[in-house]
Short mmCIF file of C-alpha atoms in Angstrom, two decimals:
data_model
loop_
_atom_site.label_atom_id
_atom_site.label_comp_id
_atom_site.label_asym_id
_atom_site.label_seq_id
_atom_site.Cartn_x
_atom_site.Cartn_y
_atom_site.Cartn_z
CA UNK J 1 -29.71 -35.40 -37.13
CA UNK J 2 -27.70 -38.56 -37.82
CA UNK J 3 -24.18 -39.22 -36.48
CA UNK J 4 -22.81 -38.56 -39.99
CA UNK J 5 -24.26 -35.38 -41.41
CA UNK J 6 -27.17 -36.14 -43.72
CA UNK J 7 -27.47 -33.19 -46.09
CA UNK J 8 -30.55 -34.65 -47.79
CA UNK J 9 -32.39 -34.88 -44.49
CA UNK J 10 -31.36 -31.32 -43.65
CA UNK J 11 -32.57 -30.00 -47.01
CA UNK J 12 -36.02 -31.45 -46.38
CA UNK J 13 -36.49 -28.83 -43.66
CA UNK J 14 -36.14 -25.93 -46.13
CA UNK J 15 -39.04 -25.44 -48.58
CA UNK J 16 -37.07 -22.97 -50.71
CA UNK J 17 -34.60 -25.70 -51.66
CA UNK J 18 -37.30 -27.47 -53.65
CA UNK J 19 -36.93 -24.76 -56.28
CA UNK J 20 -34.36 -24.54 -59.10
CA UNK J 21 -32.34 -21.71 -57.55
CA UNK J 22 -29.04 -22.72 -55.92
CA UNK J 23 -28.38 -20.44 -52.97
CA UNK J 24 -24.73 -19.37 -52.79
CA UNK J 25 -25.49 -16.01 -51.15
CA UNK J 26 -26.28 -17.30 -47.68
CA UNK J 27 -24.12 -14.74 -45.88
CA UNK J 28 -26.75 -12.21 -46.89
CA UNK J 29 -29.51 -14.33 -45.38
CA UNK J 30 -30.10 -18.06 -45.13
CA UNK J 31 -33.20 -19.91 -46.18
CA UNK J 32 -35.82 -20.43 -43.48
CA UNK J 33 -36.75 -23.66 -41.76
CA UNK J 34 -40.20 -25.03 -42.55
CA UNK J 35 -40.83 -25.33 -38.82
CA UNK J 36 -40.12 -21.63 -38.34
CA UNK J 37 -42.49 -20.69 -41.15
CA UNK J 38 -45.23 -22.88 -39.66
CA UNK J 39 -44.64 -21.48 -36.18
CA UNK J 40 -45.02 -17.87 -37.37
CA UNK J 41 -48.19 -18.72 -39.25
CA UNK J 42 -49.63 -20.61 -36.30
CA UNK J 43 -48.86 -17.75 -33.90
CA UNK J 44 -50.54 -15.15 -36.10
CA UNK J 45 -53.57 -17.37 -36.58
CA UNK J 46 -54.06 -18.40 -32.96
CA UNK J 47 -52.04 -16.26 -30.51
CA UNK J 48 -51.81 -12.76 -31.95
CA UNK J 49 -52.65 -10.64 -28.91
CA UNK J 50 -50.80 -8.22 -26.66
CA UNK J 51 -48.82 -10.04 -24.01
CA UNK J 52 -49.61 -9.80 -20.33
CA UNK J 53 -53.34 -10.46 -20.55
CA UNK J 54 -54.96 -12.60 -17.87
CA UNK J 55 -57.31 -14.29 -20.35
CA UNK J 56 -56.40 -17.65 -21.93
CA UNK J 57 -54.89 -16.48 -25.23
CA UNK J 58 -53.09 -13.64 -23.46
CA UNK J 59 -51.43 -16.14 -21.14
CA UNK J 60 -50.49 -18.38 -24.06
CA UNK J 61 -48.96 -15.49 -25.99
CA UNK J 62 -46.86 -14.51 -22.98
CA UNK J 63 -45.76 -18.12 -22.50
CA UNK J 64 -44.67 -18.50 -26.13
CA UNK J 65 -42.66 -15.28 -26.03
CA UNK J 66 -40.94 -16.36 -22.82
CA UNK J 67 -40.10 -19.73 -24.34
CA UNK J 68 -38.62 -17.97 -27.36
CA UNK J 69 -36.40 -15.83 -25.16
CA UNK J 70 -35.25 -18.86 -23.19
CA UNK J 71 -34.45 -20.78 -26.39
CA UNK J 72 -32.45 -17.83 -27.69
CA UNK J 73 -30.44 -17.79 -24.47
CA UNK J 74 -29.79 -21.54 -24.68
CA UNK J 75 -28.56 -21.12 -28.26
CA UNK J 76 -25.61 -19.05 -27.04
CA UNK J 77 -25.32 -20.47 -23.50
CA UNK J 78 -26.46 -17.26 -21.82
CA UNK J 79 -29.10 -16.46 -19.23
CA UNK J 80 -32.42 -15.08 -20.58
CA UNK J 81 -31.76 -11.74 -18.87
CA UNK J 82 -28.59 -11.31 -20.94
CA UNK J 83 -30.24 -10.92 -24.35
CA UNK J 84 -32.41 -8.22 -25.83
CA UNK J 85 -35.33 -9.28 -28.04
CA UNK J 86 -35.54 -7.91 -31.56
CA UNK J 87 -36.21 -4.23 -32.00
CA UNK J 88 -38.07 -2.68 -34.91
CA UNK J 89 -35.85 -2.96 -37.93
CA UNK J 90 -34.73 -6.35 -36.63
CA UNK J 91 -31.07 -6.07 -37.64
CA UNK J 92 -27.70 -6.21 -35.97
CA UNK J 93 -27.10 -2.75 -37.44
CA UNK J 94 -30.02 -1.38 -35.41
CA UNK J 95 -28.99 -3.13 -32.21
CA UNK J 96 -25.44 -1.79 -32.46
CA UNK J 97 -26.84 1.71 -32.91
CA UNK J 98 -29.00 1.29 -29.83
CA UNK J 99 -26.07 -0.02 -27.81
CA UNK J 100 -23.73 2.80 -28.83
CA UNK J 101 -26.36 5.34 -27.78
CA UNK J 102 -26.81 3.68 -24.40
CA UNK J 103 -23.18 3.54 -23.28
CA UNK J 104 -21.38 6.35 -21.47
CA UNK J 105 -17.67 6.98 -21.92
CA UNK J 106 -15.49 9.18 -19.70
CA UNK J 107 -13.63 12.11 -21.29
CA UNK J 108 -10.44 11.03 -23.00
CA UNK J 109 -11.70 7.53 -23.79
CA UNK J 110 -10.23 5.63 -26.73
CA UNK J 111 -12.23 3.29 -28.99
CA UNK J 112 -10.39 0.68 -31.06
CA UNK J 113 -12.29 -0.25 -34.22
CA UNK J 114 -11.46 -3.07 -36.62
CA UNK J 115 -11.12 -2.21 -40.31
CA UNK J 116 -12.12 -5.79 -41.14
CA UNK J 117 -15.68 -5.30 -39.89
CA UNK J 118 -19.07 -4.84 -41.47
CA UNK J 119 -20.05 -1.19 -41.10
CA UNK J 120 -22.70 -2.23 -38.55
CA UNK J 121 -19.95 -2.51 -35.92
CA UNK J 122 -18.07 0.59 -37.05
CA UNK J 123 -20.42 3.45 -37.89
CA UNK J 124 -22.20 3.61 -34.49
CA UNK J 125 -18.88 3.93 -32.67
CA UNK J 126 -17.52 6.50 -35.13
CA UNK J 127 -20.63 8.60 -34.60
CA UNK J 128 -20.34 8.19 -30.82
CA UNK J 129 -16.68 9.20 -30.87
CA UNK J 130 -17.39 12.24 -33.04
CA UNK J 131 -20.31 13.41 -30.90
CA UNK J 132 -18.43 12.97 -27.60
CA UNK J 133 -14.95 13.98 -28.73
CA UNK J 134 -13.43 10.54 -28.14
CA UNK J 135 -10.34 9.12 -29.83
CA UNK J 136 -10.59 6.37 -32.46
CA UNK J 137 -7.73 3.96 -33.12
CA UNK J 138 -8.01 1.78 -36.22
CA UNK J 139 -7.10 -1.89 -35.99
CA UNK J 140 -6.02 -3.21 -39.38
CA UNK J 141 -3.69 -5.87 -40.79
CA UNK J 142 -0.58 -5.78 -42.94
CA UNK J 143 -1.45 -8.74 -45.18
CA UNK J 144 -3.44 -7.39 -48.13
CA UNK J 145 -4.89 -10.76 -49.19
CA UNK J 146 -5.31 -12.64 -45.92
CA UNK J 147 -5.70 -9.99 -43.21
CA UNK J 148 -6.42 -11.26 -39.73
CA UNK J 149 -7.14 -9.78 -36.31
CA UNK J 150 -4.80 -11.09 -33.64
CA UNK J 151 -4.04 -10.28 -30.00
CA UNK J 152 -0.51 -9.44 -31.09
CA UNK J 153 -1.68 -6.74 -33.51
CA UNK J 154 -4.14 -5.40 -30.93
CA UNK J 155 -1.72 -4.98 -28.02
CA UNK J 156 0.16 -1.92 -29.40
CA UNK J 157 -3.17 -0.08 -29.74
CA UNK J 158 -4.24 -0.61 -26.14
CA UNK J 159 -3.68 2.00 -23.48
CA UNK J 160 -5.02 2.90 -20.06
CA UNK J 161 -7.61 5.02 -21.89
CA UNK J 162 -9.07 2.14 -23.95
CA UNK J 163 -12.75 1.74 -23.15
CA UNK J 164 -14.08 -0.27 -26.11
CA UNK J 165 -12.74 -2.62 -28.78
CA UNK J 166 -15.09 -3.54 -31.64
CA UNK J 167 -14.29 -6.42 -33.97
CA UNK J 168 -15.76 -9.27 -35.98
CA UNK J 169 -15.74 -12.96 -35.09
CA UNK J 170 -15.63 -13.79 -38.80
CA UNK J 171 -15.49 -11.27 -41.62
CA UNK J 172 -18.43 -11.44 -44.02
CA UNK J 173 -15.87 -11.05 -46.82
CA UNK J 174 -12.88 -13.11 -45.70
CA UNK J 175 -14.52 -16.02 -43.85
CA UNK J 176 -11.50 -16.27 -41.53
CA UNK J 177 -12.27 -17.22 -37.91
CA UNK J 178 -10.68 -14.96 -35.30
CA UNK J 179 -9.68 -16.16 -31.85
CA UNK J 180 -12.22 -14.12 -29.94
CA UNK J 181 -11.45 -15.73 -26.59
CA UNK J 182 -7.80 -14.68 -26.86
CA UNK J 183 -8.79 -11.22 -28.06
CA UNK J 184 -11.20 -10.85 -25.12
CA UNK J 185 -8.47 -11.81 -22.67
CA UNK J 186 -6.18 -9.21 -24.25
CA UNK J 187 -8.82 -6.48 -24.11
CA UNK J 188 -9.55 -7.21 -20.47
CA UNK J 189 -5.94 -6.63 -19.46
CA UNK J 190 -7.02 -2.97 -19.49
CA UNK J 191 -9.29 -2.23 -16.50
CA UNK J 192 -12.69 -1.07 -17.69
CA UNK J 193 -12.17 -1.97 -21.37
CA UNK J 194 -15.09 -3.70 -23.13
CA UNK J 195 -15.22 -5.96 -26.20
CA UNK J 196 -18.09 -5.77 -28.69
CA UNK J 197 -18.20 -8.55 -31.29
CA UNK J 198 -20.17 -8.85 -34.52
CA UNK J 199 -20.95 -12.56 -34.88
CA UNK J 200 -23.27 -12.35 -37.88
CA UNK J 201 -20.99 -14.25 -40.29
CA UNK J 202 -19.93 -16.81 -37.67
CA UNK J 203 -23.22 -17.85 -36.06
CA UNK J 204 -24.65 -19.79 -39.06
CA UNK J 205 -21.65 -22.13 -39.03
CA UNK J 206 -20.60 -22.89 -35.45
CA UNK J 207 -22.16 -23.31 -32.06
CA UNK J 208 -21.79 -20.40 -29.63
CA UNK J 209 -20.72 -20.62 -26.02
CA UNK J 210 -20.83 -16.94 -25.26
CA UNK J 211 -19.58 -17.26 -21.71
CA UNK J 212 -16.55 -19.29 -22.78
CA UNK J 213 -15.64 -16.51 -25.24
CA UNK J 214 -15.52 -13.95 -22.44
CA UNK J 215 -16.97 -11.08 -24.49
CA UNK J 216 -18.95 -8.14 -23.13
CA UNK J 217 -21.27 -7.67 -26.12
CA UNK J 218 -22.08 -10.03 -28.99
CA UNK J 219 -24.67 -9.63 -31.74
CA UNK J 220 -25.92 -11.71 -34.65
CA UNK J 221 -28.92 -12.05 -36.95
CA UNK J 222 -31.35 -14.96 -36.75
CA UNK J 223 -32.28 -14.57 -40.41
CA UNK J 224 -28.80 -15.81 -41.27
CA UNK J 225 -29.19 -18.77 -38.90
CA UNK J 226 -32.20 -20.38 -40.64
CA UNK J 227 -34.72 -18.36 -38.66
CA UNK J 228 -36.90 -15.24 -38.83
CA UNK J 229 -35.82 -11.74 -39.85
CA UNK J 230 -34.65 -10.46 -36.48
CA UNK J 231 -31.43 -10.00 -34.57
CA UNK J 232 -30.12 -10.47 -31.05
CA UNK J 233 -27.68 -8.68 -28.78
CA UNK J 234 -25.90 -10.26 -25.80
CA UNK J 235 -24.54 -8.25 -22.91
CA UNK J 236 -22.73 -9.89 -20.02
CA UNK J 237 -24.44 -9.49 -16.66
CA UNK J 238 -21.37 -7.79 -15.25
CA UNK J 239 -21.49 -5.08 -17.92
CA UNK J 240 -25.24 -4.41 -17.97
CA UNK J 241 -25.14 -1.77 -15.20
CA UNK J 242 -23.07 0.36 -17.60
CA UNK J 243 -25.86 0.27 -20.20
CA UNK J 244 -28.19 3.25 -19.81
CA UNK J 245 -31.88 2.90 -20.58
CA UNK J 246 -33.25 4.27 -23.85
CA UNK J 247 -36.82 3.62 -22.71
CA UNK J 248 -39.50 5.90 -21.28
CA UNK J 249 -38.61 7.34 -17.87
CA UNK J 250 -41.61 5.72 -16.18
CA UNK J 251 -40.87 2.21 -17.50
CA UNK J 252 -38.69 -0.39 -15.83
CA UNK J 253 -34.97 -0.22 -16.59
CA UNK J 254 -33.73 -3.37 -14.91
CA UNK J 255 -33.08 -5.81 -17.74
CA UNK J 256 -31.33 -5.41 -21.07
CA UNK J 257 -34.73 -5.71 -22.73
CA UNK J 258 -36.04 -2.83 -20.60
CA UNK J 259 -33.06 -0.68 -21.57
CA UNK J 260 -32.66 -1.40 -25.28
CA UNK J 261 -35.83 -3.16 -26.48
CA UNK J 262 -37.79 0.04 -27.15
CA UNK J 263 -41.05 -1.93 -27.39
CA UNK J 264 -39.76 -3.46 -30.60
CA UNK J 265 -40.24 -7.07 -29.62
CA UNK J 266 -41.80 -9.05 -32.45
CA UNK J 267 -43.94 -11.66 -30.78
CA UNK J 268 -44.48 -14.12 -33.62
CA UNK J 269 -40.80 -14.12 -34.64
CA UNK J 270 -39.52 -14.55 -31.10
CA UNK J 271 -41.95 -17.43 -30.59
CA UNK J 272 -40.41 -19.24 -33.58
CA UNK J 273 -36.85 -19.34 -32.20
CA UNK J 274 -37.36 -22.66 -30.35
CA UNK J 275 -37.82 -24.25 -33.78
CA UNK J 276 -34.31 -23.20 -34.80
CA UNK J 277 -32.88 -24.60 -31.57
CA UNK J 278 -34.86 -27.84 -31.92
CA UNK J 279 -33.56 -28.29 -35.46
CA UNK J 280 -30.07 -28.76 -34.02
CA UNK J 281 -31.26 -31.82 -32.15
CA UNK J 282 -30.76 -33.10 -28.58
CA UNK J 283 -26.96 -32.71 -28.83
CA UNK J 284 -26.33 -29.36 -30.56
CA UNK J 285 -22.55 -29.61 -30.08
CA UNK J 286 -22.46 -32.87 -32.03
CA UNK J 287 -24.67 -31.39 -34.75
CA UNK J 288 -22.46 -28.31 -35.10
CA UNK J 289 -19.42 -30.59 -35.36
CA UNK J 290 -21.10 -32.49 -38.20
CA UNK J 291 -22.00 -29.22 -39.90
CA UNK J 292 -18.41 -27.96 -39.63
CA UNK J 293 -17.08 -31.19 -41.16
CA UNK J 294 -19.55 -31.01 -44.04
CA UNK J 295 -18.88 -27.35 -44.70
CA UNK J 296 -15.14 -28.06 -44.76
CA UNK J 297 -15.76 -30.41 -47.69
CA UNK J 298 -17.73 -27.70 -49.50
CA UNK J 299 -15.11 -25.01 -49.08
CA UNK J 300 -12.29 -27.40 -49.96
CA UNK J 301 -13.84 -28.13 -53.34
CA UNK J 302 -14.08 -24.44 -54.19
CA UNK J 303 -10.79 -23.32 -52.64
CA UNK J 304 -8.77 -26.07 -54.32
CA UNK J 305 -9.80 -24.69 -57.69
CA UNK J 306 -9.43 -21.03 -56.75
CA UNK J 307 -5.98 -21.62 -55.26
CA UNK J 308 -4.85 -23.56 -58.33
CA UNK J 309 -5.70 -20.83 -60.83
CA UNK J 310 -2.97 -18.17 -61.18
CA UNK J 311 -5.54 -15.70 -62.52
CA UNK J 312 -7.57 -15.80 -59.30
CA UNK J 313 -6.82 -13.98 -56.06
CA UNK J 314 -8.44 -15.41 -52.91
CA UNK J 315 -9.16 -12.87 -50.18
CA UNK J 316 -9.06 -14.46 -46.75
CA UNK J 317 -7.77 -17.78 -45.46
CA UNK J 318 -6.68 -20.01 -48.37
CA UNK J 319 -6.67 -23.13 -46.19
CA UNK J 320 -9.97 -25.03 -46.20
CA UNK J 321 -9.56 -26.23 -42.61
CA UNK J 322 -12.71 -25.90 -40.53
CA UNK J 323 -10.51 -24.62 -37.70
CA UNK J 324 -9.47 -21.60 -39.75
CA UNK J 325 -12.48 -20.51 -41.78
CA UNK J 326 -16.16 -20.84 -42.68
CA UNK J 327 -17.45 -21.19 -46.27
CA UNK J 328 -17.74 -17.47 -46.95
CA UNK J 329 -15.31 -17.25 -49.85
CA UNK J 330 -14.32 -14.06 -51.68
CA UNK J 331 -12.04 -13.76 -54.67
CA UNK J 332 -11.17 -11.73 -57.73
CA UNK J 333 -10.24 -12.67 -61.30
CA UNK J 334 -7.30 -10.71 -62.66
CA UNK J 335 -8.26 -8.57 -65.62
CA UNK J 336 -11.96 -9.37 -65.31
CA UNK J 337 -14.85 -7.36 -63.96
CA UNK J 338 -16.35 -8.96 -60.83
CA UNK J 339 -19.84 -7.98 -61.94
CA UNK J 340 -19.27 -9.46 -65.39
CA UNK J 341 -18.11 -12.79 -63.98
CA UNK J 342 -21.17 -13.02 -61.72
CA UNK J 343 -23.53 -12.24 -64.59
CA UNK J 344 -21.91 -14.80 -66.91
CA UNK J 345 -22.04 -17.57 -64.31
CA UNK J 346 -25.67 -16.78 -63.57
CA UNK J 347 -26.55 -16.68 -67.27
CA UNK J 348 -25.61 -20.33 -67.68
CA UNK J 349 -26.55 -21.76 -64.28
CA UNK J 350 -28.93 -21.52 -61.32
CA UNK J 351 -26.28 -20.22 -58.91
CA UNK J 352 -27.27 -17.13 -56.96
CA UNK J 353 -24.33 -15.09 -55.65
CA UNK J 354 -23.07 -11.50 -55.86
CA UNK J 355 -20.17 -9.10 -56.13
CA UNK J 356 -19.57 -5.88 -54.22
CA UNK J 357 -18.37 -4.64 -50.83
CA UNK J 358 -21.17 -6.23 -48.77
CA UNK J 359 -21.12 -3.33 -46.29
CA UNK J 360 -17.47 -4.01 -45.40
CA UNK J 361 -16.30 -1.08 -47.48
CA UNK J 362 -13.45 0.00 -45.20
CA UNK J 363 -11.97 -3.48 -45.50
CA UNK J 364 -12.06 -3.31 -49.29
CA UNK J 365 -10.87 0.29 -49.52
CA UNK J 366 -8.25 0.51 -46.79
CA UNK J 367 -6.98 -3.06 -46.32
CA UNK J 368 -7.54 -5.01 -49.54
CA UNK J 369 -7.14 -1.85 -51.65
CA UNK J 370 -9.75 -2.89 -54.22
CA UNK J 371 -11.77 -0.79 -56.64
CA UNK J 372 -15.49 -0.02 -56.50
CA UNK J 373 -16.49 -3.38 -57.99
CA UNK J 374 -15.27 -5.16 -54.89
CA UNK J 375 -15.03 -8.94 -54.65
CA UNK J 376 -16.92 -11.94 -55.95
CA UNK J 377 -18.40 -13.75 -52.97
CA UNK J 378 -19.91 -17.20 -52.62
CA UNK J 379 -21.25 -18.13 -49.20
CA UNK J 380 -22.40 -21.65 -48.47
CA UNK J 381 -24.04 -23.27 -45.46
CA UNK J 382 -24.75 -26.82 -44.38
CA UNK J 383 -27.69 -27.39 -46.71
CA UNK J 384 -25.52 -26.83 -49.76
CA UNK J 385 -24.12 -29.99 -51.34
CA UNK J 386 -20.77 -31.18 -52.63
CA UNK J 387 -22.40 -31.61 -56.04
CA UNK J 388 -23.41 -27.95 -56.04
CA UNK J 389 -19.90 -26.88 -55.10
CA UNK J 390 -18.37 -29.01 -57.85
CA UNK J 391 -20.84 -27.72 -60.43
CA UNK J 392 -20.07 -24.14 -59.45
CA UNK J 393 -16.37 -24.77 -60.03
CA UNK J 394 -17.15 -26.27 -63.44
CA UNK J 395 -19.22 -23.27 -64.55
CA UNK J 396 -16.73 -20.75 -63.15
CA UNK J 397 -13.91 -22.49 -65.05
CA UNK J 398 -15.87 -22.16 -68.26
CA UNK J 399 -16.52 -18.47 -67.71
CA UNK J 400 -12.91 -17.68 -66.82
CA UNK J 401 -11.65 -19.62 -69.84
CA UNK J 402 -13.59 -17.35 -72.16
CA UNK J 403 -11.58 -14.54 -73.74
#
């Protein structure tokens, strides 16, 4: 990519963007790189055999899978033995379920769960706590419009019995970026306490240096990072001995893949991951910086209008700074049905976006105190344009102005 972000060049990598639809629902799943699509097709046409064979295609299949795993590790700055390949179901929800089943907790353990999270990082731990008679402490926020997770609000919940804290890097509703490094440092003041982070809404927007964050577990979905429909779970080397194997008793149980993979590795999808990494160019950090700057422009256009309208409530960070948020923007229109607003905007434009709770129902019910209709959410990524953002504001203004 160029030194200054070239959105036109980026869009050329995504075949879906040649169509009329304008994708403003990217937090539910991004569009897929052409190179990823071609890689999957090529694998299925030429390398679709069981790995481990000593014949030529068997060796090539094994090599491609290994390269995919190594690329995935590079993407987050982790060693290849610290990630688990996709399991059947290929979602962060599934990986969190597997992880919760594989961890042991001593009697009397306390689990601290964030109310700002997607249910993927809540339900498995609730079920674990219920089944094993553990204590749950809920980590919320006092601000009903811009709730945030901070080390300061976490500290009163910690005790010598804390064994796990589960939270989100960025809420898929609020878009606010949490200081995960500081949260990890706070969690680790308790001996034996672990931090499990849902990075699904963060990973499409910023580069990940998982070791710098200091987390124990981190999961995200590749299908929201321009890649195939699969997910990935990180576990620090130091914590892996505490992960029990879910595999057959006669199989190896050395690596995280052995313990949690459950023979669910999708060969053709894993082999396509290097294409996502290559898309970021020879200097991924510089590319992510360009993406962040471009996305700041997109969210500023939308937030400036939303913040200026007294009939609109923004949920999450109102500041468009790239340091504070990503372009996952949720809001409500006073006196108007969220579903109705979405339908009216879509009736007169090509914008695709939604309303609802987006699987963060505890956040909407217990923190934001909203009704069943939930929020309106637009979620942009780097291939969206300033022109699209401005046109969305124009159409939304028209709809809101109607009686």
